[in-house]
CSV table of C-alpha atoms and ligand atoms in Angstrom, one decimal:
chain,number,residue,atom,x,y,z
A,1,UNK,CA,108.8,89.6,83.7
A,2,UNK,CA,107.1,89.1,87.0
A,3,UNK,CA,106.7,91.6,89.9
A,4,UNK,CA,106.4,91.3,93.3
A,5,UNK,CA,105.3,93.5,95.8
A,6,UNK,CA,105.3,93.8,99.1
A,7,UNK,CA,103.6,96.6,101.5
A,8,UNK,CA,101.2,97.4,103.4
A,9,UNK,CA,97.5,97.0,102.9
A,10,UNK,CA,95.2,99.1,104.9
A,11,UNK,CA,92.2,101.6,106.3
A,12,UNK,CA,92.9,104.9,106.0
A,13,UNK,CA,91.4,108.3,108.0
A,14,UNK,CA,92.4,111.1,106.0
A,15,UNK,CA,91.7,114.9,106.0
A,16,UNK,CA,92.7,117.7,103.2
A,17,UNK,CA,90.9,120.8,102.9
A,18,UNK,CA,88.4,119.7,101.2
A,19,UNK,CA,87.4,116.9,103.3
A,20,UNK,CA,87.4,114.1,105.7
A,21,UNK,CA,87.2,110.4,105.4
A,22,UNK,CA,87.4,108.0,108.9
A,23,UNK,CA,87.7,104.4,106.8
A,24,UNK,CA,89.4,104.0,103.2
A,25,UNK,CA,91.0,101.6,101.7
A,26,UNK,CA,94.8,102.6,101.6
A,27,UNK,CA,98.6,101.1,101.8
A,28,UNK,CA,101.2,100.8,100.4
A,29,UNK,CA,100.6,97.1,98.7
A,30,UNK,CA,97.6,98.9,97.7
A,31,UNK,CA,98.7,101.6,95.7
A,32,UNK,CA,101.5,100.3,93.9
A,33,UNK,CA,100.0,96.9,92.8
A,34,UNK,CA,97.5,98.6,91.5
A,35,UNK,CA,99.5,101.0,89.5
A,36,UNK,CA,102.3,98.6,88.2
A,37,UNK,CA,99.1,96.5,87.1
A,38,UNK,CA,98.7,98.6,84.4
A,39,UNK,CA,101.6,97.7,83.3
A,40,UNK,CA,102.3,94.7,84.4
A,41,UNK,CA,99.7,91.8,84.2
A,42,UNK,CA,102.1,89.4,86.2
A,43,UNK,CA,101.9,91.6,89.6
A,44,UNK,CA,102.5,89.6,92.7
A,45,UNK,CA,101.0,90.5,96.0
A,46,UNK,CA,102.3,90.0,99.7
A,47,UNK,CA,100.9,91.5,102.7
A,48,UNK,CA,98.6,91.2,105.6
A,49,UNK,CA,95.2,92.0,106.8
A,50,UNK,CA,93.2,91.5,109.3
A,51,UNK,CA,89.5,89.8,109.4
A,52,UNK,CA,87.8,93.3,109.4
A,53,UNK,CA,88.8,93.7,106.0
A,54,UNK,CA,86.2,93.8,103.2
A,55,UNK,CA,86.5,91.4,100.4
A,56,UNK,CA,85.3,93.3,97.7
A,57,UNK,CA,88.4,95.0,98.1
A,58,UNK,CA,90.3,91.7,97.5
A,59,UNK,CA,88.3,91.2,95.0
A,60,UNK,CA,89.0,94.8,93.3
A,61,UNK,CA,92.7,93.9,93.2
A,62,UNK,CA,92.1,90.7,91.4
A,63,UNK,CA,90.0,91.8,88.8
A,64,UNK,CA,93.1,94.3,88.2
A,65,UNK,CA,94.7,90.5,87.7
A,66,UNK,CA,96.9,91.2,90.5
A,67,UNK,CA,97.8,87.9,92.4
A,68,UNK,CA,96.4,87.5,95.7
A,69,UNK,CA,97.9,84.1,96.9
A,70,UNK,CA,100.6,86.0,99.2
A,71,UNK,CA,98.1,87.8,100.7
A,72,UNK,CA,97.3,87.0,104.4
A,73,UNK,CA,93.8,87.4,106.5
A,74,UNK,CA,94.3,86.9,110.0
A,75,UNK,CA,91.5,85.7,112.1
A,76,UNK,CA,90.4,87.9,114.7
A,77,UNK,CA,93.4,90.4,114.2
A,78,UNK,CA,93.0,94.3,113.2
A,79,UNK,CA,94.2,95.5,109.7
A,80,UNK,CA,96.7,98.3,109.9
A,81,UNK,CA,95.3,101.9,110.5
A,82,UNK,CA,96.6,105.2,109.5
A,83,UNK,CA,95.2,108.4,109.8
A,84,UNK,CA,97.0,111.8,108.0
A,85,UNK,CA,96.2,115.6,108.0
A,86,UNK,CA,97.0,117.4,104.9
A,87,UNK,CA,98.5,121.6,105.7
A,88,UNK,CA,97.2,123.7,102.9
A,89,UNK,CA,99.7,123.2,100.8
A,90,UNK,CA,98.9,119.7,100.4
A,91,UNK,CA,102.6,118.8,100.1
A,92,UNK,CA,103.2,118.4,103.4
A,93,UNK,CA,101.0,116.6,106.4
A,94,UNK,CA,101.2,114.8,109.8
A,95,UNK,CA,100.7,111.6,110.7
A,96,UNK,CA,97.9,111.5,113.1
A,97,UNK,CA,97.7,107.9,114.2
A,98,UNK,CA,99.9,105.0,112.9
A,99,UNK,CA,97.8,101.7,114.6
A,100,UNK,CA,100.4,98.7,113.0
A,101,UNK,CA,97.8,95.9,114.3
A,102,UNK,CA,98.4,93.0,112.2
A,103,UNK,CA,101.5,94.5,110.5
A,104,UNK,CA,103.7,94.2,114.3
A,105,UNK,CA,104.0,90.2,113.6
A,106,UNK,CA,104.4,90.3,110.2
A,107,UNK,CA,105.3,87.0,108.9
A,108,UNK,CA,105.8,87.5,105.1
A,109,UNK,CA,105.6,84.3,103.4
A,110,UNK,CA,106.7,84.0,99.9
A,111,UNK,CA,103.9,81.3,97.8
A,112,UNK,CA,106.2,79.4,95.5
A,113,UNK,CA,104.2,80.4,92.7
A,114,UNK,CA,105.7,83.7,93.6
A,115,UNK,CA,109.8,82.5,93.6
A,116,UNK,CA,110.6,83.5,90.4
A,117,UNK,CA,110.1,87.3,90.1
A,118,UNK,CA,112.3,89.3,88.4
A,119,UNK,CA,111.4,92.1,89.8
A,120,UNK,CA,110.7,93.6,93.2
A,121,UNK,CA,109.3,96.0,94.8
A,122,UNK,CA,109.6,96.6,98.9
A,123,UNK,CA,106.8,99.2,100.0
A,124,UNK,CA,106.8,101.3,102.7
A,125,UNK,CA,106.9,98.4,105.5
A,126,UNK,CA,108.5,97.6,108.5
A,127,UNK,CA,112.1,97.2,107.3
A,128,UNK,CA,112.6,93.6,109.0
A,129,UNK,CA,109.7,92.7,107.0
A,130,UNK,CA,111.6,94.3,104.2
A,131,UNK,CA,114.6,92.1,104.7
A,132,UNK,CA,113.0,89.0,105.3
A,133,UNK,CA,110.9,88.8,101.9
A,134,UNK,CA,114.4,89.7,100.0
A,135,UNK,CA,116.1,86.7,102.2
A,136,UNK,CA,113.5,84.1,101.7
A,137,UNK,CA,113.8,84.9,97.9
A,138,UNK,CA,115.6,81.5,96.5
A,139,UNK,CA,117.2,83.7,93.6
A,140,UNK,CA,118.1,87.4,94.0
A,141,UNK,CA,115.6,89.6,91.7
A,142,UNK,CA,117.1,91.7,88.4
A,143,UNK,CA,115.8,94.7,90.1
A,144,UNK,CA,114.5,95.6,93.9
A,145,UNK,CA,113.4,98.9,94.5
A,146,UNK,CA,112.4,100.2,98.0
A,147,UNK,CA,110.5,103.3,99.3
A,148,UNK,CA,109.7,103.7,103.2
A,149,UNK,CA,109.4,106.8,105.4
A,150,UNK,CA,110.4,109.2,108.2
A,151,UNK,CA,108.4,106.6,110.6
A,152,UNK,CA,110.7,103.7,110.2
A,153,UNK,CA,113.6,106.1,110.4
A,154,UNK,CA,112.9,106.4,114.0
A,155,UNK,CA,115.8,105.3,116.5
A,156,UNK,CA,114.1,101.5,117.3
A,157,UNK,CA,113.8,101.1,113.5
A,158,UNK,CA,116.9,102.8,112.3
A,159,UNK,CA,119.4,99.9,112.4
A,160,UNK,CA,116.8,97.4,110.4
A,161,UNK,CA,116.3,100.2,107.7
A,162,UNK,CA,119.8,100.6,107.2
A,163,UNK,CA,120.7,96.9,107.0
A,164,UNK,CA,117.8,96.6,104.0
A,165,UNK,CA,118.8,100.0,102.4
A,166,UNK,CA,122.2,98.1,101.7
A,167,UNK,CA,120.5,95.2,100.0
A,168,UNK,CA,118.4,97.4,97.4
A,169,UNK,CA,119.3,98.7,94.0
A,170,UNK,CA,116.3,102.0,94.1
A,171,UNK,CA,115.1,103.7,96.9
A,172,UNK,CA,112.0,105.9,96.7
A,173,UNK,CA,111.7,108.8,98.9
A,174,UNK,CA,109.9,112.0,99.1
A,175,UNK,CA,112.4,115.3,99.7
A,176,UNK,CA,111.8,115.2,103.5
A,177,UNK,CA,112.5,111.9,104.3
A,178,UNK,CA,115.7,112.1,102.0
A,179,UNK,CA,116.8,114.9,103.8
A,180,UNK,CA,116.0,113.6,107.0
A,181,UNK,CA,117.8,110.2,106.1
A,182,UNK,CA,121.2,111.6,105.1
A,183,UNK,CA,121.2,114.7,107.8
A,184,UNK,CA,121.7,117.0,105.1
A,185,UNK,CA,119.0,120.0,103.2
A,186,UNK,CA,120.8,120.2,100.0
A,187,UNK,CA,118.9,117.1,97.9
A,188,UNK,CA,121.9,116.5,95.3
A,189,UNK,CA,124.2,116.0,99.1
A,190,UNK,CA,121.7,113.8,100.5
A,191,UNK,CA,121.6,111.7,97.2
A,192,UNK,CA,125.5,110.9,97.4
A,193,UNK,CA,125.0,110.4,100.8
A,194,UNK,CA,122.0,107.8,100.3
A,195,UNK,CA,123.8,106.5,97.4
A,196,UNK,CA,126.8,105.2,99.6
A,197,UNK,CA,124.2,103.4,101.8
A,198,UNK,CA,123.5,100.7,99.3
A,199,UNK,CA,121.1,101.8,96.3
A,200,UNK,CA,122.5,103.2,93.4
A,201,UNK,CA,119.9,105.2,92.3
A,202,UNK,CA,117.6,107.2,93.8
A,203,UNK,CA,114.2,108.9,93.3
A,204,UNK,CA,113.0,112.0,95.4
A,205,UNK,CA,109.5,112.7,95.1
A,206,UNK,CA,108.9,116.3,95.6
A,207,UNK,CA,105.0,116.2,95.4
A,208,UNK,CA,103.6,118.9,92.7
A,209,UNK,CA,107.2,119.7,92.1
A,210,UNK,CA,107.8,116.4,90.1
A,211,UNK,CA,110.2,114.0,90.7
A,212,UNK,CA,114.4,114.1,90.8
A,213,UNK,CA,116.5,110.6,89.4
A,214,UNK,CA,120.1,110.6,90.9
A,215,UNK,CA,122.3,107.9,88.8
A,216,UNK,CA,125.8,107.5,89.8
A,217,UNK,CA,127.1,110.6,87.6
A,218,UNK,CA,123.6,111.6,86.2
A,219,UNK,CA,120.4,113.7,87.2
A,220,UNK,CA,117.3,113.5,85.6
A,221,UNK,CA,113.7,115.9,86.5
A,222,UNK,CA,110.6,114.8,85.6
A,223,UNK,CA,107.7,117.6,86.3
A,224,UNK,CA,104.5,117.1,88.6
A,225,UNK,CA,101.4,117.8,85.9
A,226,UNK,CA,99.8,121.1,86.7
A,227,UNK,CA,96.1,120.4,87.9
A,228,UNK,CA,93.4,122.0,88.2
A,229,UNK,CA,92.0,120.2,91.3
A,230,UNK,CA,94.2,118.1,93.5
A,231,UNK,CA,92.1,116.7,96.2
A,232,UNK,CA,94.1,114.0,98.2
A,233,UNK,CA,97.8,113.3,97.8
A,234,UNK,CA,97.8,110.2,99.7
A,235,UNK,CA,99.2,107.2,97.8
A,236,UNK,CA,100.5,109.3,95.4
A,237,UNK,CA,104.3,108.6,96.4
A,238,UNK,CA,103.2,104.8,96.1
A,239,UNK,CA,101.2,105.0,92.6
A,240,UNK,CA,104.2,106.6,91.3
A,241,UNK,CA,106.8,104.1,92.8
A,242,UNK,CA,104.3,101.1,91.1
A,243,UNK,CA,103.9,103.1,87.9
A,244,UNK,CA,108.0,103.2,87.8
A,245,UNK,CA,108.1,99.4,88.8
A,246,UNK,CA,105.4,98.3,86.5
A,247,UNK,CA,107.2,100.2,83.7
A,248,UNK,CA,110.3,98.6,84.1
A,249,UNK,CA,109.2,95.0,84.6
A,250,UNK,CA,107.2,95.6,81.6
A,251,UNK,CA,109.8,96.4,79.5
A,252,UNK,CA,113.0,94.4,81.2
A,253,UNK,CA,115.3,97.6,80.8
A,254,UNK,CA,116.6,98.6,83.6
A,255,UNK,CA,119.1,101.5,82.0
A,256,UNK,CA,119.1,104.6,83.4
A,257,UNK,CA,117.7,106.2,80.3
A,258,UNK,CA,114.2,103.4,80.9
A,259,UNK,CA,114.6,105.0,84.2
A,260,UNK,CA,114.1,108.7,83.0
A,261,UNK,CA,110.6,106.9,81.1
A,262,UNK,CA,109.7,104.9,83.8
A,263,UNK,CA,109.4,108.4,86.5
A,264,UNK,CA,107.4,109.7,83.6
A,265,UNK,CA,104.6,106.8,83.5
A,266,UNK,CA,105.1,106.9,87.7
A,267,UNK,CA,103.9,110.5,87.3
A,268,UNK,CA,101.6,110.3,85.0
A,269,UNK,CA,100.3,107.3,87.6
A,270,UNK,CA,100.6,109.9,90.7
A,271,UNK,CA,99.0,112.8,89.0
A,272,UNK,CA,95.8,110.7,88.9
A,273,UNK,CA,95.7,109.4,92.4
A,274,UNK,CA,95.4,112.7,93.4
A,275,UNK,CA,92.3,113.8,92.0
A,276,UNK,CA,90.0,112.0,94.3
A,277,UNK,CA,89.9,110.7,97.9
A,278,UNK,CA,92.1,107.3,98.6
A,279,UNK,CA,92.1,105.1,95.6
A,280,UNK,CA,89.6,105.9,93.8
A,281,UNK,CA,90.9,107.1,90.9
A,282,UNK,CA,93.7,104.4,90.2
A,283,UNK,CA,91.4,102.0,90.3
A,284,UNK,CA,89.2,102.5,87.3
A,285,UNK,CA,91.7,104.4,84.9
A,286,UNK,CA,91.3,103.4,80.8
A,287,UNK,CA,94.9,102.9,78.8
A,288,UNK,CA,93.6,105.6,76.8
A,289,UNK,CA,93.4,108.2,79.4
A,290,UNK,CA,97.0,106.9,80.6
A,291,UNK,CA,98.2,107.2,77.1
A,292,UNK,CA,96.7,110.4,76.9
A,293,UNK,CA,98.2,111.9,80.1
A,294,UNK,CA,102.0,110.5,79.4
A,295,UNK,CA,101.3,112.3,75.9
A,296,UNK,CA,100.9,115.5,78.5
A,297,UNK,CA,103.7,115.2,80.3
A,298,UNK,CA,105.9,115.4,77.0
A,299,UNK,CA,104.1,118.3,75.5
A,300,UNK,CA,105.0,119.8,79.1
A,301,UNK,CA,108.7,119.4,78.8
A,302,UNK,CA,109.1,118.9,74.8
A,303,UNK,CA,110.5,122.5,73.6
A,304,UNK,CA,113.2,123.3,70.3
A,305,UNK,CA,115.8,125.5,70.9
A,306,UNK,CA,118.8,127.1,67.9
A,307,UNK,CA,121.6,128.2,69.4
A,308,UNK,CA,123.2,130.5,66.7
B,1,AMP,P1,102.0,107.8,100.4
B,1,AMP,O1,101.0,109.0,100.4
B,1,AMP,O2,102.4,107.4,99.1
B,1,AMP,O3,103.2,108.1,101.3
B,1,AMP,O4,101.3,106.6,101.0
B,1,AMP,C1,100.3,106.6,102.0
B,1,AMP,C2,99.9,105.2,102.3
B,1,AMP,O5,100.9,104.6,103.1
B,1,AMP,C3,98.6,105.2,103.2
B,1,AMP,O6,97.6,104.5,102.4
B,1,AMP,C4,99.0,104.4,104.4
B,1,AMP,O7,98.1,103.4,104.7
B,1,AMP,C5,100.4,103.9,104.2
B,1,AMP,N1,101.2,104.0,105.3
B,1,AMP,C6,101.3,105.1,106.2
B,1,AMP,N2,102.2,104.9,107.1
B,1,AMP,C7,102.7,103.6,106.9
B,1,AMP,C8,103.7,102.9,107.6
B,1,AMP,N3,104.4,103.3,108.7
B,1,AMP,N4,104.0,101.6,107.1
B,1,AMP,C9,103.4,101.2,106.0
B,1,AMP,N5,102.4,101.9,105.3
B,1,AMP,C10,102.1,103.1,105.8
């Protein structure tokens, strides 16, 4: 089944405390296609840059076999620049600088090649931008799944967001921008309050403490791995939204119980973005050391108990 996804693709500054980088490859488009392309060798790409952006990046995503025909380079426009600073916990950080650049005018055009996905996946992206690739899809996917953040839940942005959130089946959010979205601190409130704006499930990331699945009537938890070193979270949120995607579109189950396996392979995804700067990591992972970490994640959880 094919995927397509849409986000942002971009330059990064990031600092943790244990480092600094000014210019890394980053996004949201970035991130997830690269994780669901693990999964998923029919992975559809739409986004923008601009003309400072390096090829060899492009290039990196094809050789993933990720399809770059939606992907625009704009002549003599700037790519989209964001720049984060971790707090010590590393599960919380500030947005230092969000430059949209070529990301503003957004036109997202759909390649016909592209017209029959099954599945999709809306990034973290200006909601209009959102909206408009689910409009100018001739046939309504199986499955479209969005994540965005406190940024487009500002008041100029809040309107769009809404309109899109009641087109979407998933949303993807981390704990603060679900609270922040439904007004409320208790997570299991804010779901039923999310899940009246349009999806009908949702996933809160909660960073190293794993990941919750709200159904209509059901909860499910999937853990964050414990890890020895985690050096930059950013992207995580996305590698684990295309790790749940590319599962899913992989194995054309969209049941909430493929749901509870799909957060664990977006985990598994997550838990290696973070153990090196920007991308790094995603991008040269083996199927044996993702087999290898999934089989972590059930010796975690997996535990026998009698009751007599
Ligand atoms: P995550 O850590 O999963 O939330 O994703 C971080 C990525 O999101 C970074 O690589 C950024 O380039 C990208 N990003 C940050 N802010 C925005 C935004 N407002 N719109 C789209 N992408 C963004």
């Amino acid at each position: 089944m094919s995927l397509l996804v849409v986000g942002s693709v971009a330059f990064d500054a990031i600092e943790t405390p244990f480092g600094k980088v000014d210019k890394i490859i980053g996004g949201s488009g970035t991130y997830i296609s690269i994780s669901a392309s693990y999964f998923n060798k029919k992975t559809n790409l739409v986004a923008v840059v601009g003309e400072d952006f390096p090829e060899a990046h492009i290039k990196n995503l094809q050789a993933h076999g990720i399809n770059t025909e939606g992907l625009q380079i704009r002549k003599g426009a700037k790519s989209f620049f964001w720049s984060g600073r971790y707090h010590n916990d590393l599960n919380t950080r500030d947005t230092l600088v969000t430059e949209l650049n070529v990301l503003a005018d957004f036109d997202p055009i759909i390649p016909d090649s592209y017209q029959d996905c099954q599945y999709l996946m809306l990034g973290n992206l200006v909601p209009a931008v959102q909206k408009t690739v689910l409009e100018r899809l001739e046939k309504r996917p199986k499955l479209v799944v969005m994540d965005t953040m406190n940024f487009w839940m500002e008041p100029q942005f809040k309107a769009e967001l809404m309109e899109v959130l009641g087109m979407v089946d998933v949303l993807s959010v981390n704990d603060e921008e679900a609270r922040q979205l439904a007004g409320e601190y208790s997570l299991v409130k804010a779901a039923k309050k999310i899940m009246k704006m349009g999806p009908k499930i949702l996933v809160v990331k909660k960073g190293e403490h794993g990941a919750l699945l709200f159904g209509e009537d059901q909860i499910f938890f999937a853990p964050a791995l414990p890890l020895e070193d985690v050096f930059d979270p950013t992207g995580a949120g996305d590698t684990f939204a295309g790790g749940f995607i590319g599962y899913l579109s992989s194995t054309d189950d969209i049941s909430f119980d493929n749901m509870k396996r799909a957060v664990i392979y977006g985990s598994a995804m997550a838990s290696f973005c973070v153990e090196k700067f920007g991308s790094e990591r995603v991008m040269n992972l083996t199927p044996k050391e993702l087999e290898e970490r999934v089989q972590e994640f059930i010796d975690l959880v997996q535990f026998e108990i009698s009751y007599h």
